[in-house]
Coordinates of C-alpha atoms in Angstrom, one line a residue:
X1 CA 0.0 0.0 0.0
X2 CA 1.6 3.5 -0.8
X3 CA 1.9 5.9 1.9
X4 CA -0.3 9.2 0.4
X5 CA 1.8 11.3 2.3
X6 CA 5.3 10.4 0.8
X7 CA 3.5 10.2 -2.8
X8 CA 2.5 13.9 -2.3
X9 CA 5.6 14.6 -1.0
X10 CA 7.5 13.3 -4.0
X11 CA 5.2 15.1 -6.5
X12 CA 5.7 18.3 -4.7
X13 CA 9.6 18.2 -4.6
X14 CA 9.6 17.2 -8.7
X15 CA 7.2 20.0 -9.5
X16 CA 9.5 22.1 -7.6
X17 CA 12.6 20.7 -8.9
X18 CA 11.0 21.5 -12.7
X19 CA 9.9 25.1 -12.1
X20 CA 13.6 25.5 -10.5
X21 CA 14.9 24.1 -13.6
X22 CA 12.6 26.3 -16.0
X23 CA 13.7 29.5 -14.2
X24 CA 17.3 29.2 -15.9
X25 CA 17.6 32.4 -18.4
X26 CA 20.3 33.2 -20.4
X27 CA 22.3 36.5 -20.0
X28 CA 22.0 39.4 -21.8
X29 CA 24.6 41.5 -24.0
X30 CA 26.4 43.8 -21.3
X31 CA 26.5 47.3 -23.4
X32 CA 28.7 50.4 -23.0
X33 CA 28.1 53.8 -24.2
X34 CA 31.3 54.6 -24.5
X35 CA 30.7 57.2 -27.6
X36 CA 29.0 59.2 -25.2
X37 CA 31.3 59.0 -22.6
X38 CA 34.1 60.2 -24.9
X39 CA 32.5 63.5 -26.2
X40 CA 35.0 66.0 -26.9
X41 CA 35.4 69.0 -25.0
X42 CA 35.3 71.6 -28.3
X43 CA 34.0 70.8 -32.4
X44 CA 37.8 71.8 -33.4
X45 CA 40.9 73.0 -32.3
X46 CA 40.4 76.2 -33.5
X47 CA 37.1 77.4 -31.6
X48 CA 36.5 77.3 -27.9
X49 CA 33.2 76.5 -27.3
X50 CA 31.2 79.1 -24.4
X51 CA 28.4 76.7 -22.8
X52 CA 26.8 80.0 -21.7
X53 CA 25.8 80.8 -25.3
X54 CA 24.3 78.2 -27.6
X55 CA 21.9 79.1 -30.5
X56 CA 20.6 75.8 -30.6
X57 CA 18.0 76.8 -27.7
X58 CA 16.9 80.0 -29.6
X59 CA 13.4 79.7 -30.2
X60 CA 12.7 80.0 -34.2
X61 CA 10.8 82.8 -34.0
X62 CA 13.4 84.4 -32.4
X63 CA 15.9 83.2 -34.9
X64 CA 13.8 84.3 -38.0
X65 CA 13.7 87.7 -38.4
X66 CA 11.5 87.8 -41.9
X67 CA 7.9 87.9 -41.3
X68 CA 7.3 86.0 -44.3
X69 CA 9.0 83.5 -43.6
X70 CA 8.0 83.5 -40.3
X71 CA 4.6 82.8 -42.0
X72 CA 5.9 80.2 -44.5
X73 CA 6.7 78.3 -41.3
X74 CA 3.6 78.7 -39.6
X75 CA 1.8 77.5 -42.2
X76 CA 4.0 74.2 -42.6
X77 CA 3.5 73.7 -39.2
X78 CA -0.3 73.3 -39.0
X79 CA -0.5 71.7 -42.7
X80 CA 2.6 70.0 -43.1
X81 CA 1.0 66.0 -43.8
X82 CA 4.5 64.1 -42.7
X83 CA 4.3 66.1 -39.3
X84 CA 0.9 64.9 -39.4
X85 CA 1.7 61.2 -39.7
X86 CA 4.6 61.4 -37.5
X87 CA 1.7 62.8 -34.3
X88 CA 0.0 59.4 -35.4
X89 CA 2.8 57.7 -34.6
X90 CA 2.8 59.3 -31.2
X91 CA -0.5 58.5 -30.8
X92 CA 0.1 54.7 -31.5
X93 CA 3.0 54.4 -29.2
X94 CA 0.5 56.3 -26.5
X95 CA -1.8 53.6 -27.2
X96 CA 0.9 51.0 -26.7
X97 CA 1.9 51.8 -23.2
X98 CA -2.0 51.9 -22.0
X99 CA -1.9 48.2 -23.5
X100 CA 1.0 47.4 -21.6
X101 CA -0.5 48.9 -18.5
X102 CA -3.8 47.8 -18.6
X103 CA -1.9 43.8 -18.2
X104 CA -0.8 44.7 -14.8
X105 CA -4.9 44.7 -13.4
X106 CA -7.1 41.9 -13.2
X107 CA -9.1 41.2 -16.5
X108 CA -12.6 40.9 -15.5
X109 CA -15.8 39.9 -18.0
X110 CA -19.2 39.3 -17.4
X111 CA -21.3 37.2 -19.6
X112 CA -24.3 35.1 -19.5
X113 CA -25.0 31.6 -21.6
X114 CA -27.4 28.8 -21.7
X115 CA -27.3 25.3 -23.5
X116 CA -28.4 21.9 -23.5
X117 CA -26.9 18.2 -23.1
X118 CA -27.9 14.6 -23.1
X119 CA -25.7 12.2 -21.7
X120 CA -25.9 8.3 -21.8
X121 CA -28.3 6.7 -19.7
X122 CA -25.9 3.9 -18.6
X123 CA -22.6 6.2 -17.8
X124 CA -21.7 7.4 -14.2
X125 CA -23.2 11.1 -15.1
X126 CA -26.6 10.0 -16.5
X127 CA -26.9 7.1 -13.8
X128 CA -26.6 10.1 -11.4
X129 CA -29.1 11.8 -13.1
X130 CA -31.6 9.8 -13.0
X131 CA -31.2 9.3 -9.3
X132 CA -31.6 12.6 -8.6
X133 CA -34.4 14.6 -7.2
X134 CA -34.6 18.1 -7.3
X135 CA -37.9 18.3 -5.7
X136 CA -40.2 15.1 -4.1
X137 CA -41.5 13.6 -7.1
X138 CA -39.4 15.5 -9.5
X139 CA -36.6 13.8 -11.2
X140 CA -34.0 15.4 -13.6
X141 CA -35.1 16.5 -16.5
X142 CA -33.5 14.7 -20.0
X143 CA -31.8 15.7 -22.0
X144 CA -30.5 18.5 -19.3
X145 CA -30.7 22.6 -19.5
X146 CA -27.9 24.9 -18.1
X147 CA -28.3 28.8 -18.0
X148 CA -25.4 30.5 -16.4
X149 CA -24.5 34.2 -15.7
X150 CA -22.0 35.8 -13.7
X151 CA -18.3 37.6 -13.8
X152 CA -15.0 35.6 -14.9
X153 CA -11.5 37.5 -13.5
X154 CA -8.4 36.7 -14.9
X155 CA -4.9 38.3 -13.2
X156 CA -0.9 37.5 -13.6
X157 CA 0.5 38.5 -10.8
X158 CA 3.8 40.2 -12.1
X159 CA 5.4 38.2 -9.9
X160 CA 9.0 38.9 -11.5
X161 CA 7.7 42.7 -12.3
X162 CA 8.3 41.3 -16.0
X163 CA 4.8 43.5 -17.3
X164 CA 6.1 46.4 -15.3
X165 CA 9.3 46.1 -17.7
X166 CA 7.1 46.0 -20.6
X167 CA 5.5 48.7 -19.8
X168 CA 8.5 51.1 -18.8
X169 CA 9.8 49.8 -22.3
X170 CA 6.6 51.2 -24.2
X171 CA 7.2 54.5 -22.2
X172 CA 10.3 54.7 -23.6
X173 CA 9.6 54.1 -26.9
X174 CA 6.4 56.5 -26.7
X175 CA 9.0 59.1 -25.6
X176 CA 11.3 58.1 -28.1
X177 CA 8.4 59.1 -31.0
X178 CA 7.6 62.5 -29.2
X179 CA 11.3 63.4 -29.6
X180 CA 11.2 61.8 -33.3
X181 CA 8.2 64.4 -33.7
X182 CA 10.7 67.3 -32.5
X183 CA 13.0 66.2 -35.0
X184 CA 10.5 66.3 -37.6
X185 CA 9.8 70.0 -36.4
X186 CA 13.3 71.2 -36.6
X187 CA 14.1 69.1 -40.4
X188 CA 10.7 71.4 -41.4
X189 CA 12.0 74.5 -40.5
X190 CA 15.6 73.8 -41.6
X191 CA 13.3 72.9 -46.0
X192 CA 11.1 75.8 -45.2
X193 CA 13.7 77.8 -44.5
X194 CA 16.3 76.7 -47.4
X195 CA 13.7 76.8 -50.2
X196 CA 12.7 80.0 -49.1
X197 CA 16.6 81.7 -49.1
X198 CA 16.3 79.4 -52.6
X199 CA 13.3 81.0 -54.0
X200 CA 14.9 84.5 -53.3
X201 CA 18.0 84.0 -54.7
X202 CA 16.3 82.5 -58.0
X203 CA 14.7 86.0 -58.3
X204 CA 17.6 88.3 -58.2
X205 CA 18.9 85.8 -60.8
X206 CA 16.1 86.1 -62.7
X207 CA 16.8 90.0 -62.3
X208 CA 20.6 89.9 -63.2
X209 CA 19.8 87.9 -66.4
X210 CA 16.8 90.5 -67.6
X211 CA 19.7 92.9 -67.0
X212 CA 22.0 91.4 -69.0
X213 CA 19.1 90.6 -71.9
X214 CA 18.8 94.6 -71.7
X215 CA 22.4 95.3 -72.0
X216 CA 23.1 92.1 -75.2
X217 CA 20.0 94.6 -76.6
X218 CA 21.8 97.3 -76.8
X219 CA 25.2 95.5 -77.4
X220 CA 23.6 94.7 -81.0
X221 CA 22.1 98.0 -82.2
X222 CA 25.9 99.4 -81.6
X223 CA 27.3 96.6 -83.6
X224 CA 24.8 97.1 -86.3
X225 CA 25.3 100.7 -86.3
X226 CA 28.8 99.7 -86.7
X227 CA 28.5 97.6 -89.6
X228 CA 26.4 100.1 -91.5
X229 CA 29.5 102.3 -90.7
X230 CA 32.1 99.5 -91.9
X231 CA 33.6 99.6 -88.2
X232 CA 32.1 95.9 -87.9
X233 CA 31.3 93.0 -89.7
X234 CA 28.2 90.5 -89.9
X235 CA 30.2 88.0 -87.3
X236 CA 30.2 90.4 -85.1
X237 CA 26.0 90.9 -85.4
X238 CA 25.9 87.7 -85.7
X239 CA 27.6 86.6 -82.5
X240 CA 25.6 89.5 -80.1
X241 CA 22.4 88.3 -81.9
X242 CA 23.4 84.7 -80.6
X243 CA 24.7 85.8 -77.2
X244 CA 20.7 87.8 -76.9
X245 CA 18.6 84.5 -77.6
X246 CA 21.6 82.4 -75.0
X247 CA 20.4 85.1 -72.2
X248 CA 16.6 84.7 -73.1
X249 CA 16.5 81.3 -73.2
X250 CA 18.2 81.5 -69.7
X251 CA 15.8 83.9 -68.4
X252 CA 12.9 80.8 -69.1
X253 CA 15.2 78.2 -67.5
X254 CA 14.7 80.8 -63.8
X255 CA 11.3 81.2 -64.5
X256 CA 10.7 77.0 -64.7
X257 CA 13.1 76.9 -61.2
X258 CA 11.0 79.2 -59.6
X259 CA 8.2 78.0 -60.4
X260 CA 9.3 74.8 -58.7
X261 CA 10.4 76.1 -56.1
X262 CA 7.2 78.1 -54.8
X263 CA 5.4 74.7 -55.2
X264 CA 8.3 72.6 -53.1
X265 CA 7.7 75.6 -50.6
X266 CA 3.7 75.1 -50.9
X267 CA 4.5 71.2 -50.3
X268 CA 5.3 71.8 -48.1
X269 CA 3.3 73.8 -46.0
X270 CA 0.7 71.4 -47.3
X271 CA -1.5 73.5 -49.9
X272 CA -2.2 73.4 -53.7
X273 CA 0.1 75.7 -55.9
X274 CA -0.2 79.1 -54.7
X275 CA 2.3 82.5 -54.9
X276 CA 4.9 82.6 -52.4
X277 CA 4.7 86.0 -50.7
X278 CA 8.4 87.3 -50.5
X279 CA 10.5 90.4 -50.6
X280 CA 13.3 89.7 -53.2
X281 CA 15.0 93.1 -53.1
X282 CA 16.2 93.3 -49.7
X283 CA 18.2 89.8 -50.5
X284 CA 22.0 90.9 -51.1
X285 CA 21.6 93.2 -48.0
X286 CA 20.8 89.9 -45.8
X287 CA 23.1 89.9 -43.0
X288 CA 23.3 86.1 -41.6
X289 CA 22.4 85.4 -38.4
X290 CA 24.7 85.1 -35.8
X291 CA 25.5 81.5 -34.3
X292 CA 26.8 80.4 -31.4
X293 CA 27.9 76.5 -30.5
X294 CA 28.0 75.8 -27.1
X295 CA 30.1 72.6 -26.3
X296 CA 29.5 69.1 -27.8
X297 CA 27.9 67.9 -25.1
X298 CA 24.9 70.0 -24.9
X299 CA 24.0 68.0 -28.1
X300 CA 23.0 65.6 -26.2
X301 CA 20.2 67.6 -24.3
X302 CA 19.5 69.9 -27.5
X303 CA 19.2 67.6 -30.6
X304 CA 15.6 65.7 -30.6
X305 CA 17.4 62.5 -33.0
X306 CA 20.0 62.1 -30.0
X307 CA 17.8 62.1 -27.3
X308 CA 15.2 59.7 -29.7
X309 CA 18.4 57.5 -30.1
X310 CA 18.7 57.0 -26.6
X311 CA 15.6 56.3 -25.3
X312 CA 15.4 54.0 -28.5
X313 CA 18.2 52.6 -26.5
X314 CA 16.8 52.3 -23.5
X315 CA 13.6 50.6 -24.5
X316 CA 15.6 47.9 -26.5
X317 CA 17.1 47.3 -23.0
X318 CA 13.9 46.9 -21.3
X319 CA 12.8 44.7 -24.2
X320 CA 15.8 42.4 -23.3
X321 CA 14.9 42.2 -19.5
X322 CA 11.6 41.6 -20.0
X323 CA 12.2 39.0 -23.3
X324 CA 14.6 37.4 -20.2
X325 CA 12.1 37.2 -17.8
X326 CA 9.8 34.9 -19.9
X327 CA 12.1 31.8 -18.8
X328 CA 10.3 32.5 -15.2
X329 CA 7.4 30.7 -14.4
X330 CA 4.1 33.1 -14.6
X331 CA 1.7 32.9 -11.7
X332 CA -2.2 33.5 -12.9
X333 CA -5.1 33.6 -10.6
X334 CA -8.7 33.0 -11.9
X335 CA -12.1 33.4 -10.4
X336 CA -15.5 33.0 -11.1
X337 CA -18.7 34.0 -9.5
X338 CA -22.2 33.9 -10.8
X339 CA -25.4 32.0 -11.0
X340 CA -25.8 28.7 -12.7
X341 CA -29.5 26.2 -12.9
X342 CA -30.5 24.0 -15.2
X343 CA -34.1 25.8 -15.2
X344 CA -34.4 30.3 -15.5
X345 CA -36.5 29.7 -13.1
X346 CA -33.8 28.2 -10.3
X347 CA -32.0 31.1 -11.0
X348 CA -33.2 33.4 -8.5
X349 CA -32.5 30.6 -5.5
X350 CA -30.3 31.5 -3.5
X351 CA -28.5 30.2 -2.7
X352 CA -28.5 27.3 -3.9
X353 CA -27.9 28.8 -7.6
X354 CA -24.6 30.5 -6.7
X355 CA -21.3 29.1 -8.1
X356 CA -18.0 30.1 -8.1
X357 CA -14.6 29.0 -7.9
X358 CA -11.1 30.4 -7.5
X359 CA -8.2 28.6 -9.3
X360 CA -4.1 29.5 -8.9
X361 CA -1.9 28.3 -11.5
X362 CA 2.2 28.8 -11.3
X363 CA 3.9 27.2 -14.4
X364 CA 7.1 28.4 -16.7
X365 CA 8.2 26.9 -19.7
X366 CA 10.5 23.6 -19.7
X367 CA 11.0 21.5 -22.6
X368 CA 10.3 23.5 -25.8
X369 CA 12.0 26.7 -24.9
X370 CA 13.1 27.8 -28.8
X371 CA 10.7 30.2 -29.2
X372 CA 11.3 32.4 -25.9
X373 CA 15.2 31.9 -26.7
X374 CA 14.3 33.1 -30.2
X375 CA 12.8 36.3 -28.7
X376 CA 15.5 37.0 -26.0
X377 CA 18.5 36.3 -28.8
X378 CA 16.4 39.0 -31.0
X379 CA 15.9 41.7 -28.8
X380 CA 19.3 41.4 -27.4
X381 CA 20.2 41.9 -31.1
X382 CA 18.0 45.1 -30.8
X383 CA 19.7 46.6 -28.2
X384 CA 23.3 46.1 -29.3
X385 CA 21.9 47.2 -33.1
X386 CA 20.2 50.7 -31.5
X387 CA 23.3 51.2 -29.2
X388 CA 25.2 51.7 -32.5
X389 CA 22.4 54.0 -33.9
X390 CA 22.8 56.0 -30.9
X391 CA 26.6 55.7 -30.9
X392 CA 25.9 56.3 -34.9
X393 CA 23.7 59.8 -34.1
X394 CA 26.0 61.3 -31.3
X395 CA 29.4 60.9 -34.1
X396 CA 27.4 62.3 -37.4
X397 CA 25.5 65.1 -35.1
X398 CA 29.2 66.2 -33.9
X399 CA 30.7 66.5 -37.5
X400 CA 27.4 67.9 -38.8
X401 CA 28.3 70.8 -36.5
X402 CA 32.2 71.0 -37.3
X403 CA 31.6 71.0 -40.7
X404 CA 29.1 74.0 -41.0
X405 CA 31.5 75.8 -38.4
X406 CA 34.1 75.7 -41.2
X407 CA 31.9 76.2 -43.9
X408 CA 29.9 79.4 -42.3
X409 CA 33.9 80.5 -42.5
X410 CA 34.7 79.5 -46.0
X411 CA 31.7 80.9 -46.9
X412 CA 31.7 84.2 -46.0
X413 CA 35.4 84.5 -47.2
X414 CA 33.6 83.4 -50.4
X415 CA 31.2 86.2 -50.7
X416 CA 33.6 89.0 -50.2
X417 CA 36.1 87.3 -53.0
X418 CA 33.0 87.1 -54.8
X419 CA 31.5 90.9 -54.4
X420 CA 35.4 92.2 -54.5
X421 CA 35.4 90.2 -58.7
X422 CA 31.6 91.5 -59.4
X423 CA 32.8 95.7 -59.0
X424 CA 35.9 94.8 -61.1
X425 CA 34.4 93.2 -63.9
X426 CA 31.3 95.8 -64.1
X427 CA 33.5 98.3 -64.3
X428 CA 35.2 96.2 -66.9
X429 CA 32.3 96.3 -69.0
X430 CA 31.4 99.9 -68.6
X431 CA 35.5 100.1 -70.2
X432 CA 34.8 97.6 -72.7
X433 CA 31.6 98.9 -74.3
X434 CA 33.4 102.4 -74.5
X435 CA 36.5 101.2 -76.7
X436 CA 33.8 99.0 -79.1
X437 CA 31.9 102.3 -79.2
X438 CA 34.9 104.0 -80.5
X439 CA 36.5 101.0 -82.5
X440 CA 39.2 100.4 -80.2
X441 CA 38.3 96.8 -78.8
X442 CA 36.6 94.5 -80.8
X443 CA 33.2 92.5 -80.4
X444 CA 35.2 89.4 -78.4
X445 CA 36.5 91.3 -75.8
X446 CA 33.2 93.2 -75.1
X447 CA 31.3 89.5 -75.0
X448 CA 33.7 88.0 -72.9
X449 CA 33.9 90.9 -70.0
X450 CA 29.8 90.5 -70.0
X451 CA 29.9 86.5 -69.9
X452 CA 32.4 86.9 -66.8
X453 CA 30.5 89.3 -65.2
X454 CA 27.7 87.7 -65.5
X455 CA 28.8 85.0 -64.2
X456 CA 30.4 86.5 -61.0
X457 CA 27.0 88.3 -60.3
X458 CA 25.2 84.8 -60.5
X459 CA 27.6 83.2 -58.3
X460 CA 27.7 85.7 -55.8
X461 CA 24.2 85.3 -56.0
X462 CA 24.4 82.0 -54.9
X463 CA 27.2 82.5 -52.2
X464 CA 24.5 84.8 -50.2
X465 CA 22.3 82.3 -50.5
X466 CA 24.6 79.6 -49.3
X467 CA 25.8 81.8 -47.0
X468 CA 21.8 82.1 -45.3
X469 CA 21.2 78.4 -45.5
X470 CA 23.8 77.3 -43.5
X471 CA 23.2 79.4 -40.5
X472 CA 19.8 77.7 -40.8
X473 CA 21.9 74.0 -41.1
X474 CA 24.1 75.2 -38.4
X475 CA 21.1 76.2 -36.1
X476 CA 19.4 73.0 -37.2
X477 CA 22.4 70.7 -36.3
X478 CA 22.6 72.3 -33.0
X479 CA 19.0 71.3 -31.9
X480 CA 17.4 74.6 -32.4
X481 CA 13.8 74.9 -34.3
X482 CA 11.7 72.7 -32.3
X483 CA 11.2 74.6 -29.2

């Protein structure tokens, strides 16, 4: 005869041994940010950063002086339909971490039901049955009714606070999207701003080249004057007739550009085709904005894709400790409470009607573990894969900002070189068109000063404007815009 004692004892020490043995969990990647650790004091050698002043927490309406760009931004801001998806995205990360947080309460459902069985007369369940009275005189009915109604509760007691790392992993990553949103802000700003500067400069071009259409007009009544006179010959005519449709045909090309351009502007800011309001004359009298750097490491509080990076980062490590904690076993707890009668009508006895129950369950995985080792191995890939994007973010965000210190330099070095060669040549031209006018040069010499300077005009053109848009990078690449 077996002793029941020892027999239960027995069970209870294997099921123990076996949720011992299911709580082994491998261990996760151990991860260093050492990229962040190793910021360097300065961008360059040359420039000593001042923490005390850092453009990068301007706020862009204080950095953006012209109103109508100021209003261009606005607008993009309200319309703009990739900001738009991106607050969706905020929305369903939001959404997320109530999922995640809702699993750490009890899951309660109420619900009613009724059906019908007929057992076997000659089985242990209809044999009792048929024995049974509910009432003198009254056996069971056949086949047999059950109605039920009542509330179901379901719980996991987070016994290994593995939900509570879930959770604190979706508030990261929801975090994570509300700084990807600020980047999106700042990356608006930084178009709206550049297609603007763009725009303006493509309509002093347009200006320069209706200037120079005027002047190769004039260029070829002289030389046909000449001709008549015998001080020129039909090459000459020929050449300034050529050099007028060249300028002309140039003159279409602008007017194609900016007509693109008002409608990558009006993209925008989320609108059909529409004029771009803008002052164009007060564009070579711009004066940059003045920026200031800060240190490298206020990057890391400033720029929105850092600090998206990093709590990218830190959810992926949550993810990991939570992926590690289904190895444990999971304790769930269910209860039931609620009326139950084979008749409606026995419903309402109490309480005789009344059922319930109340059931705990501890169990963890033991045999077939591939799939939870498949989810750990992943996310631990995750993390390691968006410590590198962070790493990855903190490095290009550094050069970003050494470059366009060198370039905002360069740049304006540039410009001056630039306006110093425009005054030469234009005076060069006012020289040239006097000696054709009294047969001292010929036709060459006056089409090759007005090529160059147009040329030089153009470009300097295009130095202001390079000149604007990267103070807006620089600002940009400092974290300024979104605030």
């Amino acid at each position: 005869m077996i002793n029941m004692k020892i027999y239960n004892k027995y069970i209870a020490a294997i099921a123990l041994s076996l949720i011992l043995a299911s709580c082994k969990a491998p261990m996760a990647t151990v991860i260093k940010d050492e990229m962040k650790e190793n910021v360097p004091q300065n961008f360059n050698q040359e420039d000593q950063g001042d923490a005390n002043n850092n453009s990068g927490t301007t706020p862009w309406r204080q950095f953006f002086t012209d109103p109508n760009l100021v209003a261009l931004i606005e607008t993009a801001l309200k319309n703009n339909q990739e900001l738009m998806i991106t607050l969706q995205e905020i929305e369903i990360a939001k959404s997320g971490v109530l999922a995640k947080k809702g699993r750490l309460t009890p899951n309660v459902s109420a619900g009613i039901g009724a059906g019908v069985s007929k057992v076997g007369r000659y089985t242990s369940e209809g044999a009792g049955d048929a024995t049974t009275e509910i009432e003198p005189g009254k056996e069971m009915p056949d086949p047999l009714g059950n109605f039920e109604g009542g509330l179901t509760a379901n719980w996991e007691i987070d016994i290994w606070k593995k939900l509570r790392t879930e959770k604190d992993a979706a508030v990261a990553h929801y975090l994570s999207t509300v700084e990807g949103k600020n980047f999106v802000l700042s990356n608006l700003i930084e178009e709206v701003a550049d297609n603007y500067y763009e725009l303006l400069a493509l309509d002093n071009q347009l200006d320069i080249i209706q200037q120079y259409t005027k002047l190769q007009q004039r260029a070829l009544e002289i030389s046909k004057i000449q001709k008549e006179a015998a001080a020129a010959t039909e090459l000459a005519v020929k050449k300034f007739e050529a050099e007028l449709a060249k300028s002309k045909a140039t003159e279409y090309n602008i007017r194609q550009e900016i007509t693109e351009k008002e409608n990558e502007i009006n993209a925008l800011c989320g609108r059909f085709p529409q004029p771009i309001v803008r002052s164009k004359g007060d564009f070579m009298s711009m004066i940059p904005q003045t920026v200031y750097t800060g240190i490298p490491s206020q990057l890391l509080a400033n720029r929105p894709d850092i600090k998206q990076a990093e709590l990218e980062l830190k959810s992926s490590k949550l993810d990991v400790e939570a992926a590690r904690k289904e190895f444990y076993p999971s304790l769930e707890i269910s209860a039931t409470l609620g009326l139950e009668a084979f008749k409606p009508s026995y419903l309402v006895k109490l309480p005789e009607s009344m059922a319930a129950s109340l059931v705990g369950e501890l169990a963890g995985p033991l045999i077939n573990k591939s799939a939870i080792k498949a989810n750990f191995q992943t996310a631990d890939a995750r993390q390691i894969q968006a410590l590198y994007e962070y790493d990855k973010t903190i490095l290009n965000a550094h050069l970003d900002v050494a470059n366009l210190m060198s370039k905002v330099k360069n740049i304006d070095q540039y410009y001056k070189l630039k306006s110093e060669e425009t005054k030469a040549l234009e005076q060069s031209i006012d020289i040239a068109n006097q000696l054709f006018k009294n047969s001292r040069a010929d036709y060459l010499e006056v089409l090759l000063n007005q090529r160059d300077a147009l040329d030089a005009k153009m470009e300097l053109v295009e130095a202001k404007q390079k000149q604007l848009s990267t103070v807006v990078d620089i600002y940009k690449s400092l974290g300024g815009g979104w605030k």
